[in-house]
Amino acid sequence: MTTDRTLPTSFVWGAAASAFQVEGAAREDGRSESIWDRFCATPGKVRNGDDGEVACDFYHRYPADVALMKELGLDAFRFSVAWPRIVPQGRGAVNEAGLDFYDRLVDELLGAGIEPYVTLYHWDLPQVLEDAGGWVVRETAEAFVEYTEAVAGRLGDRVTNWITQNEPRVAAWLGYGLGIHAPGRRDVAEMLAAGHHILLSHGLAAAVLRRDVPGARVAIAIDLNPADPATDSEADRAAARAADGENNRWFLDPIFRAEYPADALERFAPAAPPVRDGDMATIAAPIDVLCVNYYTRRVVRAAEGGFADVYQGDSPHTDIGWEIVPDTLRELLVRLRDEYAPASISITENGAAFEDIRLHDGQVKDPERQAYIADHIAAVERAVEAGVPVEGYFVWSLLDNFEWAEGYRRRFGIVYVDYPTLERVPKTSFHWYRDYIAEHRRVAVAGGR
Ligand code: FCB
């Protein structure tokens, strides 16, 4: 097997998941309704009417799943905590039974030699908080501080790696602007307010973690979708710049420069984020790691309103329709280093949806997913060779799971989940990743890296 020659021994090999997508047990141990439960129950919002009531039943099956992670040889597992389990009413009373689950999970992971990476918010806002205005109102960021205190207070003695928010762009743009994700609102001003309060909640939570968890490594995960111009024309290049501003720099600039990008502010006007004195400094408090979720790029051309996507018919795509462009990840990492100089970067999501089929012999063969992962790891390696400080790589995802508005139809796992029985079937990509990690360790140790 060929393996990398660059990544250091300390490089963290991981897999990622999120609460709503895998846990199920939607009504157990005091969990309240989340915006995704409500969205799933709203006809026409989620493909096939799928919901998160059972999902992968990770809530009950986590010991067996951690055993799979151990077999894989993972250094780390990234999961999220479900806010509705911890503060079911959004403010006030903390539900100890909810914390108990994550307590057990953390212990199970540590017992297997796997480092827990905790994401505090992966989109499952308590519905009661949405009813009070959701991320559009500032109070939700304040509620997030209380929730963070509860989680940090319980897990902080064992968890070092914390990710405050997952993909603020998707939560705000798709949830409040485009109506594709929960809570399904469609309003530009609300979208900008939601995005701002999510970023603000990151900054506020970061301060809580620094105060309450000595030695915490604080991070935020953002999804980055580089935009390439369809042609070299000036108009298309301007379109790519506009797409980049609205989607990437809109989140990078506040975090690293304490400001929203001027060109994007202008494009959104007269709508504007509700920034108060001190907010931008709060958002820009130093982080230890920039977590990057990368799947694809977009190619855009000039169009009315700024830009339009141009489908790349000659390129390979995954089953969810995303173009496969590993080298864009290398370019992106180099750009992040050059323009924002993060202390460290971790790829906290990368993976591919393909229509997996279970064969008669019970196996699931997924050579396309395996190639996707291998090619993206190789791109990370090239970035590291170029001097970019990348410390880890997490496959999305360990298990097939609830893929938001796409329901269970899109399979991202390296482990197949047979939903009717909930049986787990490691795919060939699982075995490949296991061997890859083992080989990396052998070569790295032998080479003294
Ligand atoms: C990301 C999400 C993750 C998963 C992947 C495919 O945007 O963070 O939950 O759905 O996409």
Tab-separated table of C-alpha atoms and ligand atoms in Angstrom:
chain	number	residue	atom	x	y	z
A	1	MET	CA	0.000	0.000	0.000
A	2	THR	CA	1.296	3.477	-0.781
A	3	THR	CA	1.206	5.911	2.037
A	4	ASP	CA	2.210	9.464	2.742
A	5	ARG	CA	5.791	10.458	3.426
A	6	THR	CA	5.157	13.821	5.025
A	7	LEU	CA	2.579	13.730	7.749
A	8	PRO	CA	4.061	13.662	11.244
A	9	THR	CA	3.552	10.902	13.804
A	10	SER	CA	1.363	13.292	15.786
A	11	PHE	CA	-1.080	13.654	12.865
A	12	VAL	CA	-4.602	12.932	14.119
A	13	TRP	CA	-6.677	10.405	12.190
A	14	GLY	CA	-10.345	10.694	12.922
A	15	ALA	CA	-13.933	10.229	11.910
A	16	ALA	CA	-16.839	12.554	12.559
A	17	ALA	CA	-20.567	12.425	13.243
A	18	SER	CA	-23.214	14.661	14.777
A	19	ALA	CA	-25.908	14.128	17.384
A	20	PHE	CA	-29.074	14.521	15.358
A	21	GLN	CA	-27.711	12.514	12.458
A	22	VAL	CA	-26.899	9.365	14.431
A	23	GLU	CA	-28.294	9.294	17.959
A	24	GLY	CA	-32.029	8.650	17.637
A	25	ALA	CA	-33.588	8.236	21.123
A	26	ALA	CA	-35.338	11.468	20.303
A	27	ARG	CA	-37.660	11.354	23.273
A	28	GLU	CA	-35.500	9.668	25.856
A	29	ASP	CA	-34.050	10.848	29.140
A	30	GLY	CA	-35.624	14.261	29.005
A	31	ARG	CA	-34.552	15.403	25.526
A	32	SER	CA	-36.835	18.119	24.160
A	33	GLU	CA	-37.845	18.816	20.581
A	34	SER	CA	-35.221	20.390	18.314
A	35	ILE	CA	-35.762	22.476	15.202
A	36	TRP	CA	-34.833	19.426	13.153
A	37	ASP	CA	-37.553	17.289	14.763
A	38	ARG	CA	-40.039	20.003	13.864
A	39	PHE	CA	-38.659	20.400	10.352
A	40	CYS	CA	-38.797	16.645	9.720
A	41	ALA	CA	-42.414	16.608	10.883
A	42	THR	CA	-43.288	19.367	8.426
A	43	PRO	CA	-44.520	17.754	5.193
A	44	GLY	CA	-42.334	18.306	2.158
A	45	LYS	CA	-39.218	19.458	3.973
A	46	VAL	CA	-37.187	16.262	4.215
A	47	ARG	CA	-36.901	13.657	1.484
A	48	ASN	CA	-39.136	10.666	2.041
A	49	GLY	CA	-40.436	12.189	5.288
A	50	ASP	CA	-37.398	10.773	7.100
A	51	ASP	CA	-36.769	11.866	10.679
A	52	GLY	CA	-34.341	11.503	13.567
A	53	GLU	CA	-36.472	9.395	15.919
A	54	VAL	CA	-34.233	6.328	15.608
A	55	ALA	CA	-31.467	7.348	13.178
A	56	CYS	CA	-28.550	4.925	13.757
A	57	ASP	CA	-29.581	4.400	17.382
A	58	PHE	CA	-26.088	5.498	18.361
A	59	TYR	CA	-27.564	6.574	21.704
A	60	HIS	CA	-27.855	2.911	22.650
A	61	ARG	CA	-25.335	1.296	20.348
A	62	TYR	CA	-22.363	3.562	21.015
A	63	PRO	CA	-20.284	0.866	22.780
A	64	ALA	CA	-20.310	-1.306	19.652
A	65	ASP	CA	-19.622	1.726	17.473
A	66	VAL	CA	-16.675	2.748	19.628
A	67	ALA	CA	-15.398	-0.818	19.219
A	68	LEU	CA	-15.539	-0.274	15.443
A	69	MET	CA	-13.569	2.945	15.850
A	70	LYS	CA	-10.987	1.053	17.829
A	71	GLU	CA	-10.744	-1.569	15.126
A	72	LEU	CA	-10.203	1.276	12.684
A	73	GLY	CA	-7.334	2.563	14.793
A	74	LEU	CA	-8.769	6.059	15.135
A	75	ASP	CA	-6.920	8.642	17.187
A	76	ALA	CA	-10.027	10.782	17.577
A	77	PHE	CA	-13.780	10.820	17.186
A	78	ARG	CA	-15.646	14.054	16.577
A	79	PHE	CA	-19.247	14.086	17.787
A	80	SER	CA	-21.695	16.791	18.797
A	81	VAL	CA	-23.703	17.294	21.943
A	82	ALA	CA	-27.463	17.701	21.524
A	83	TRP	CA	-28.446	20.973	23.194
A	84	PRO	CA	-32.072	19.756	23.699
A	85	ARG	CA	-30.767	16.938	25.877
A	86	ILE	CA	-28.814	19.307	28.113
A	87	VAL	CA	-31.071	22.340	28.533
A	88	PRO	CA	-34.429	21.046	27.326
A	89	GLN	CA	-36.224	24.321	28.004
A	90	GLY	CA	-33.504	26.376	26.352
A	91	ARG	CA	-32.747	28.372	29.484
A	92	GLY	CA	-32.537	27.362	33.111
A	93	ALA	CA	-32.601	23.811	34.414
A	94	VAL	CA	-29.829	21.500	33.242
A	95	ASN	CA	-30.876	17.910	32.523
A	96	GLU	CA	-28.307	15.676	34.206
A	97	ALA	CA	-29.620	12.579	32.427
A	98	GLY	CA	-28.694	14.212	29.125
A	99	LEU	CA	-25.172	14.970	30.319
A	100	ASP	CA	-24.858	11.399	31.578
A	101	PHE	CA	-25.004	10.070	28.038
A	102	TYR	CA	-22.030	12.154	26.890
A	103	ASP	CA	-20.214	11.302	30.080
A	104	ARG	CA	-20.533	7.618	29.246
A	105	LEU	CA	-19.572	8.201	25.625
A	106	VAL	CA	-16.441	10.154	26.574
A	107	ASP	CA	-15.393	7.420	28.988
A	108	GLU	CA	-16.017	4.737	26.401
A	109	LEU	CA	-13.852	6.605	23.892
A	110	LEU	CA	-11.033	7.274	26.320
A	111	GLY	CA	-11.157	3.647	27.409
A	112	ALA	CA	-10.571	2.688	23.778
A	113	GLY	CA	-7.676	5.139	23.464
A	114	ILE	CA	-9.689	7.529	21.288
A	115	GLU	CA	-9.639	11.272	21.911
A	116	PRO	CA	-13.105	12.888	22.051
A	117	TYR	CA	-13.555	16.045	19.947
A	118	VAL	CA	-16.717	17.749	21.113
A	119	THR	CA	-18.781	19.988	18.865
A	120	LEU	CA	-21.216	22.075	20.893
A	121	TYR	CA	-23.614	22.981	18.117
A	122	HIS	CA	-24.346	20.904	15.056
A	123	TRP	CA	-27.686	22.481	14.121
A	124	ASP	CA	-30.145	20.952	16.598
A	125	LEU	CA	-31.408	24.094	18.321
A	126	PRO	CA	-34.046	23.467	21.009
A	127	GLN	CA	-37.380	24.312	19.384
A	128	VAL	CA	-38.336	26.441	22.403
A	129	LEU	CA	-35.474	28.779	21.563
A	130	GLU	CA	-36.568	28.949	17.942
A	131	ASP	CA	-40.045	29.858	19.175
A	132	ALA	CA	-38.422	32.727	21.064
A	133	GLY	CA	-36.718	33.983	17.881
A	134	GLY	CA	-34.017	31.412	17.205
A	135	TRP	CA	-30.592	32.579	16.078
A	136	VAL	CA	-32.137	35.773	14.769
A	137	VAL	CA	-32.223	37.094	18.324
A	138	ARG	CA	-29.225	37.834	20.468
A	139	GLU	CA	-30.646	36.011	23.494
A	140	THR	CA	-29.972	32.696	21.760
A	141	ALA	CA	-26.242	33.433	21.912
A	142	GLU	CA	-26.673	34.120	25.630
A	143	ALA	CA	-28.532	30.826	26.079
A	144	PHE	CA	-25.648	29.110	24.266
A	145	VAL	CA	-23.282	30.417	26.949
A	146	GLU	CA	-25.330	28.741	29.688
A	147	TYR	CA	-25.460	25.513	27.725
A	148	THR	CA	-21.695	25.643	27.128
A	149	GLU	CA	-21.109	26.117	30.850
A	150	ALA	CA	-23.160	22.998	31.587
A	151	VAL	CA	-21.287	20.838	29.070
A	152	ALA	CA	-17.845	22.195	29.941
A	153	GLY	CA	-18.581	21.709	33.630
A	154	ARG	CA	-19.365	18.045	33.107
A	155	LEU	CA	-16.903	16.998	30.388
A	156	GLY	CA	-14.094	19.523	30.815
A	157	ASP	CA	-12.065	17.264	33.078
A	158	ARG	CA	-11.643	14.788	30.187
A	159	VAL	CA	-12.207	16.688	26.958
A	160	THR	CA	-9.470	18.954	25.595
A	161	ASN	CA	-10.649	19.573	22.031
A	162	TRP	CA	-13.729	21.770	21.655
A	163	ILE	CA	-15.463	22.977	18.533
A	164	THR	CA	-18.001	25.668	19.346
A	165	GLN	CA	-20.044	25.861	16.165
A	166	ASN	CA	-20.335	23.676	13.085
A	167	GLU	CA	-20.674	25.466	9.761
A	168	PRO	CA	-22.337	28.760	10.711
A	169	ARG	CA	-22.865	29.416	7.015
A	170	VAL	CA	-25.012	26.342	6.475
A	171	ALA	CA	-26.964	26.896	9.696
A	172	ALA	CA	-27.726	30.532	8.810
A	173	TRP	CA	-27.797	30.604	5.002
A	174	LEU	CA	-29.711	27.339	4.480
A	175	GLY	CA	-31.753	27.543	7.682
A	176	TYR	CA	-32.748	31.205	7.736
A	177	GLY	CA	-32.047	32.464	4.217
A	178	LEU	CA	-32.934	29.702	1.777
A	179	GLY	CA	-35.366	27.640	3.874
A	180	ILE	CA	-33.699	24.370	2.838
A	181	HIS	CA	-32.706	23.426	6.389
A	182	ALA	CA	-34.440	23.866	9.754
A	183	PRO	CA	-35.986	26.140	10.820
A	184	GLY	CA	-36.892	26.826	7.195
A	185	ARG	CA	-37.008	30.613	7.166
A	186	ARG	CA	-36.341	32.681	4.052
A	187	ASP	CA	-35.288	36.202	4.800
A	188	VAL	CA	-31.961	37.881	4.086
A	189	ALA	CA	-31.994	40.134	7.154
A	190	GLU	CA	-32.840	37.169	9.397
A	191	MET	CA	-30.153	35.125	7.732
A	192	LEU	CA	-27.517	37.773	8.441
A	193	ALA	CA	-28.715	38.169	12.014
A	194	ALA	CA	-28.624	34.411	12.537
A	195	GLY	CA	-25.116	34.202	11.095
A	196	HIS	CA	-23.943	37.030	13.312
A	197	HIS	CA	-25.389	35.570	16.496
A	198	ILE	CA	-23.935	32.167	15.717
A	199	LEU	CA	-20.500	33.753	15.303
A	200	LEU	CA	-21.045	35.786	18.456
A	201	SER	CA	-22.029	32.635	20.343
A	202	HIS	CA	-18.744	31.105	19.206
A	203	GLY	CA	-16.772	33.978	20.703
A	204	LEU	CA	-18.757	33.911	23.931
A	205	ALA	CA	-18.437	30.139	24.270
A	206	ALA	CA	-14.708	30.323	23.554
A	207	ALA	CA	-14.331	32.603	26.587
A	208	VAL	CA	-16.310	30.153	28.751
A	209	LEU	CA	-14.121	27.254	27.630
A	210	ARG	CA	-10.920	29.191	28.353
A	211	ARG	CA	-12.228	30.073	31.804
A	212	ASP	CA	-13.692	26.700	32.772
A	213	VAL	CA	-11.464	24.180	31.006
A	214	PRO	CA	-7.791	24.833	31.655
A	215	GLY	CA	-5.765	23.715	28.659
A	216	ALA	CA	-8.776	23.581	26.337
A	217	ARG	CA	-8.034	23.755	22.644
A	218	VAL	CA	-10.759	25.929	21.200
A	219	ALA	CA	-11.884	25.763	17.593
A	220	ILE	CA	-14.728	26.553	15.215
A	221	ALA	CA	-15.613	24.446	12.169
A	222	ILE	CA	-16.442	26.277	8.998
A	223	ASP	CA	-17.402	24.869	5.645
A	224	LEU	CA	-15.345	26.336	2.869
A	225	ASN	CA	-16.470	26.197	-0.729
A	226	PRO	CA	-13.822	27.782	-2.922
A	227	ALA	CA	-15.266	29.517	-5.975
A	228	ASP	CA	-13.473	29.325	-9.310
A	229	PRO	CA	-14.441	31.517	-12.273
A	230	ALA	CA	-15.995	29.649	-15.209
A	231	THR	CA	-13.783	31.586	-17.634
A	232	ASP	CA	-10.912	33.966	-17.298
A	233	SER	CA	-13.088	36.951	-18.162
A	234	GLU	CA	-13.048	39.855	-15.773
A	235	ALA	CA	-16.778	39.487	-15.175
A	236	ASP	CA	-16.481	35.821	-14.193
A	237	ARG	CA	-13.534	36.535	-11.949
A	238	ALA	CA	-15.559	39.234	-10.223
A	239	ALA	CA	-18.402	36.714	-9.860
A	240	ALA	CA	-16.061	34.220	-8.198
A	241	ARG	CA	-14.850	36.923	-5.859
A	242	ALA	CA	-18.460	37.766	-4.954
A	243	ALA	CA	-19.296	34.110	-4.251
A	244	ASP	CA	-16.172	33.803	-2.138
A	245	GLY	CA	-17.112	36.919	-0.171
A	246	GLU	CA	-20.632	35.786	0.645
A	247	ASN	CA	-19.696	32.267	1.550
A	248	ASN	CA	-16.100	32.010	2.715
A	249	ARG	CA	-14.710	35.411	3.645
A	250	TRP	CA	-17.995	36.274	5.373
A	251	PHE	CA	-16.957	33.828	8.107
A	252	LEU	CA	-13.162	33.882	7.843
A	253	ASP	CA	-12.804	37.661	8.077
A	254	PRO	CA	-14.749	38.075	11.337
A	255	ILE	CA	-12.863	35.197	12.949
A	256	PHE	CA	-9.403	36.342	11.875
A	257	ARG	CA	-9.784	40.073	11.208
A	258	ALA	CA	-12.705	41.148	13.386
A	259	GLU	CA	-14.629	42.519	10.412
A	260	TYR	CA	-17.108	41.480	7.747
A	261	PRO	CA	-15.746	41.787	4.194
A	262	ALA	CA	-16.612	45.220	2.787
A	263	ASP	CA	-17.552	43.953	-0.685
A	264	ALA	CA	-20.026	41.409	0.713
A	265	LEU	CA	-21.518	43.949	3.143
A	266	GLU	CA	-22.162	46.146	0.150
A	267	ARG	CA	-23.787	43.342	-1.791
A	268	PHE	CA	-26.156	42.444	1.057
A	269	ALA	CA	-27.128	46.071	1.738
A	270	PRO	CA	-29.585	47.358	2.825
A	271	ALA	CA	-29.730	44.166	4.937
A	272	ALA	CA	-26.881	44.081	7.446
A	273	PRO	CA	-25.801	41.997	10.443
A	274	PRO	CA	-26.855	43.493	13.826
A	275	VAL	CA	-23.352	44.219	15.096
A	276	ARG	CA	-23.010	45.844	18.510
A	277	ASP	CA	-19.922	47.446	20.009
A	278	GLY	CA	-17.447	44.789	21.018
A	279	ASP	CA	-19.049	41.943	19.035
A	280	MET	CA	-16.351	41.746	16.414
A	281	ALA	CA	-13.590	41.606	19.008
A	282	THR	CA	-15.487	38.837	20.806
A	283	ILE	CA	-15.800	36.848	17.586
A	284	ALA	CA	-12.133	37.341	16.739
A	285	ALA	CA	-10.756	36.071	20.058
A	286	PRO	CA	-7.827	33.799	19.156
A	287	ILE	CA	-8.628	30.168	18.407
A	288	ASP	CA	-6.207	27.279	18.708
A	289	VAL	CA	-7.368	25.440	15.619
A	290	LEU	CA	-9.305	26.376	12.522
A	291	CYS	CA	-11.482	23.406	11.623
A	292	VAL	CA	-12.182	23.129	7.920
A	293	ASN	CA	-14.997	21.068	6.445
A	294	TYR	CA	-14.338	20.560	2.771
A	295	TYR	CA	-16.292	18.598	0.175
A	296	THR	CA	-16.269	20.461	-3.119
A	297	ARG	CA	-15.790	23.764	-4.900
A	298	ARG	CA	-18.127	25.783	-7.028
A	299	VAL	CA	-17.553	27.192	-10.463
A	300	VAL	CA	-19.405	30.414	-11.144
A	301	ARG	CA	-20.080	32.851	-13.935
A	302	ALA	CA	-21.315	36.411	-13.888
A	303	ALA	CA	-25.115	36.599	-13.709
A	304	GLU	CA	-27.835	38.927	-12.617
A	305	GLY	CA	-27.574	39.348	-8.861
A	306	GLY	CA	-23.847	38.511	-8.901
A	307	PHE	CA	-23.093	34.937	-9.850
A	308	ALA	CA	-24.531	31.623	-10.990
A	309	ASP	CA	-23.123	28.114	-10.680
A	310	VAL	CA	-21.854	26.373	-13.791
A	311	TYR	CA	-22.131	22.601	-13.740
A	312	GLN	CA	-18.861	20.882	-14.619
A	313	GLY	CA	-20.203	18.150	-16.866
A	314	ASP	CA	-16.790	16.674	-17.593
A	315	SER	CA	-15.810	16.238	-13.950
A	316	PRO	CA	-16.611	13.327	-11.650
A	317	HIS	CA	-19.322	13.983	-9.072
A	318	THR	CA	-20.521	12.200	-5.959
A	319	ASP	CA	-24.036	10.863	-5.579
A	320	ILE	CA	-25.175	14.100	-3.940
A	321	GLY	CA	-24.037	15.994	-7.028
A	322	TRP	CA	-20.854	17.538	-5.642
A	323	GLU	CA	-17.887	17.839	-7.998
A	324	ILE	CA	-14.821	15.867	-6.895
A	325	VAL	CA	-11.813	18.197	-6.885
A	326	PRO	CA	-9.161	17.133	-4.372
A	327	ASP	CA	-6.549	19.635	-5.482
A	328	THR	CA	-8.878	22.476	-4.533
A	329	LEU	CA	-8.402	21.354	-0.937
A	330	ARG	CA	-4.642	21.808	-1.263
A	331	GLU	CA	-5.112	25.238	-2.814
A	332	LEU	CA	-7.558	26.191	-0.087
A	333	LEU	CA	-5.184	25.167	2.690
A	334	VAL	CA	-2.332	27.136	1.164
A	335	ARG	CA	-4.595	30.151	0.792
A	336	LEU	CA	-5.735	29.931	4.411
A	337	ARG	CA	-2.131	29.910	5.535
A	338	ASP	CA	-1.220	32.852	3.295
A	339	GLU	CA	-4.247	35.029	3.990
A	340	TYR	CA	-5.292	34.177	7.545
A	341	ALA	CA	-2.309	32.412	9.140
A	342	PRO	CA	-4.247	30.165	11.559
A	343	ALA	CA	-2.133	28.637	14.332
A	344	SER	CA	-3.237	25.199	13.194
A	345	ILE	CA	-5.798	23.654	10.842
A	346	SER	CA	-7.723	20.418	11.117
A	347	ILE	CA	-9.857	18.911	8.374
A	348	THR	CA	-12.852	18.028	10.518
A	349	GLU	CA	-15.070	16.808	7.683
A	350	ASN	CA	-14.336	15.343	4.288
A	351	GLY	CA	-16.080	12.480	2.575
A	352	ALA	CA	-18.451	11.407	-0.140
A	353	ALA	CA	-21.970	10.122	-0.712
A	354	PHE	CA	-22.337	7.169	-3.037
A	355	GLU	CA	-25.177	4.745	-3.558
A	356	ASP	CA	-23.849	1.718	-1.781
A	357	ILE	CA	-25.294	-1.682	-2.382
A	358	ARG	CA	-25.000	-4.657	-0.110
A	359	LEU	CA	-23.963	-7.663	-2.141
A	360	HIS	CA	-25.224	-11.234	-1.751
A	361	ASP	CA	-22.185	-12.112	0.299
A	362	GLY	CA	-23.072	-9.293	2.696
A	363	GLN	CA	-20.220	-6.999	1.689
A	364	VAL	CA	-20.403	-3.380	0.672
A	365	LYS	CA	-17.780	-2.357	-1.860
A	366	ASP	CA	-17.204	1.384	-2.255
A	367	PRO	CA	-14.107	1.976	-4.364
A	368	GLU	CA	-15.250	5.488	-5.319
A	369	ARG	CA	-15.448	6.595	-1.695
A	370	GLN	CA	-12.105	5.009	-0.980
A	371	ALA	CA	-10.547	6.895	-3.907
A	372	TYR	CA	-12.195	10.134	-2.799
A	373	ILE	CA	-10.747	9.837	0.701
A	374	ALA	CA	-7.314	8.756	-0.530
A	375	ASP	CA	-7.102	11.617	-3.015
A	376	HIS	CA	-8.097	14.192	-0.418
A	377	ILE	CA	-5.613	12.879	2.120
A	378	ALA	CA	-2.976	13.160	-0.607
A	379	ALA	CA	-4.024	16.788	-1.152
A	380	VAL	CA	-3.614	17.449	2.575
A	381	GLU	CA	-0.201	15.900	2.397
A	382	ARG	CA	0.814	18.225	-0.441
A	383	ALA	CA	-0.363	21.180	1.620
A	384	VAL	CA	1.684	20.001	4.592
A	385	GLU	CA	4.688	19.647	2.295
A	386	ALA	CA	4.114	23.262	1.308
A	387	GLY	CA	4.331	24.200	4.975
A	388	VAL	CA	0.669	24.477	5.926
A	389	PRO	CA	0.128	23.453	9.577
A	390	VAL	CA	-2.539	20.765	9.220
A	391	GLU	CA	-2.812	18.608	12.331
A	392	GLY	CA	-5.599	16.171	11.549
A	393	TYR	CA	-8.087	14.641	9.144
A	394	PHE	CA	-11.589	13.395	10.026
A	395	VAL	CA	-13.611	11.344	7.592
A	396	TRP	CA	-17.260	12.274	7.251
A	397	SER	CA	-18.644	9.948	8.352
A	398	LEU	CA	-18.121	6.841	10.425
A	399	LEU	CA	-21.667	5.606	9.811
A	400	ASP	CA	-24.256	6.191	7.131
A	401	ASN	CA	-26.649	8.623	8.768
A	402	PHE	CA	-29.454	11.170	8.479
A	403	GLU	CA	-28.246	13.555	5.786
A	404	TRP	CA	-30.484	16.515	6.701
A	405	ALA	CA	-32.968	17.505	3.986
A	406	GLU	CA	-31.786	14.505	1.947
A	407	GLY	CA	-32.849	12.044	4.638
A	408	TYR	CA	-31.258	8.577	4.801
A	409	ARG	CA	-30.960	8.207	1.052
A	410	ARG	CA	-27.455	9.741	0.923
A	411	ARG	CA	-24.872	7.443	2.401
A	412	PHE	CA	-21.625	9.049	3.600
A	413	GLY	CA	-20.419	6.315	5.963
A	414	ILE	CA	-17.382	4.094	5.775
A	415	VAL	CA	-19.671	1.769	7.717
A	416	TYR	CA	-22.934	0.800	6.041
A	417	VAL	CA	-26.045	0.971	8.185
A	418	ASP	CA	-28.851	-1.398	7.281
A	419	TYR	CA	-31.656	0.822	8.534
A	420	PRO	CA	-34.361	-1.814	9.004
A	421	THR	CA	-32.135	-3.861	11.340
A	422	LEU	CA	-29.575	-1.166	12.264
A	423	GLU	CA	-26.842	-3.667	11.533
A	424	ARG	CA	-23.412	-2.136	10.869
A	425	VAL	CA	-21.410	-3.409	7.888
A	426	PRO	CA	-17.906	-1.988	7.463
A	427	LYS	CA	-17.454	-1.060	3.787
A	428	THR	CA	-14.252	-1.729	1.900
A	429	SER	CA	-13.305	1.933	2.499
A	430	PHE	CA	-13.350	1.165	6.238
A	431	HIS	CA	-10.786	-1.579	5.792
A	432	TRP	CA	-8.721	0.604	3.530
A	433	TYR	CA	-8.736	3.497	6.032
A	434	ARG	CA	-7.769	1.099	8.837
A	435	ASP	CA	-4.806	-0.180	6.824
A	436	TYR	CA	-3.863	3.318	5.754
A	437	ILE	CA	-3.743	4.609	9.335
A	438	ALA	CA	-1.716	1.598	10.472
A	439	GLU	CA	0.735	1.994	7.604
A	440	HIS	CA	1.079	5.718	8.266
A	441	ARG	CA	1.999	5.012	11.872
A	442	ARG	CA	4.515	2.359	10.888
A	443	VAL	CA	6.236	4.565	8.324
A	444	ALA	CA	6.108	7.678	10.485
A	445	VAL	CA	7.587	5.916	13.465
A	446	ALA	CA	10.225	4.157	11.362
A	447	GLY	CA	11.136	7.477	9.756
A	448	GLY	CA	11.412	9.178	13.126
A	449	ARG	CA	8.832	11.857	12.289
B	1	FCB	C1	-21.798	19.028	6.265
B	1	FCB	C2	-22.423	18.797	7.619
B	1	FCB	C3	-22.518	17.354	8.009
B	1	FCB	C4	-22.864	16.472	6.837
B	1	FCB	C5	-21.991	16.756	5.653
B	1	FCB	C6	-22.258	15.894	4.455
B	1	FCB	O1	-22.240	20.236	5.766
B	1	FCB	O2	-21.693	19.473	8.624
B	1	FCB	O3	-23.431	17.250	9.061
B	1	FCB	O4	-24.199	16.583	6.552
B	1	FCB	O5	-22.112	18.096	5.291
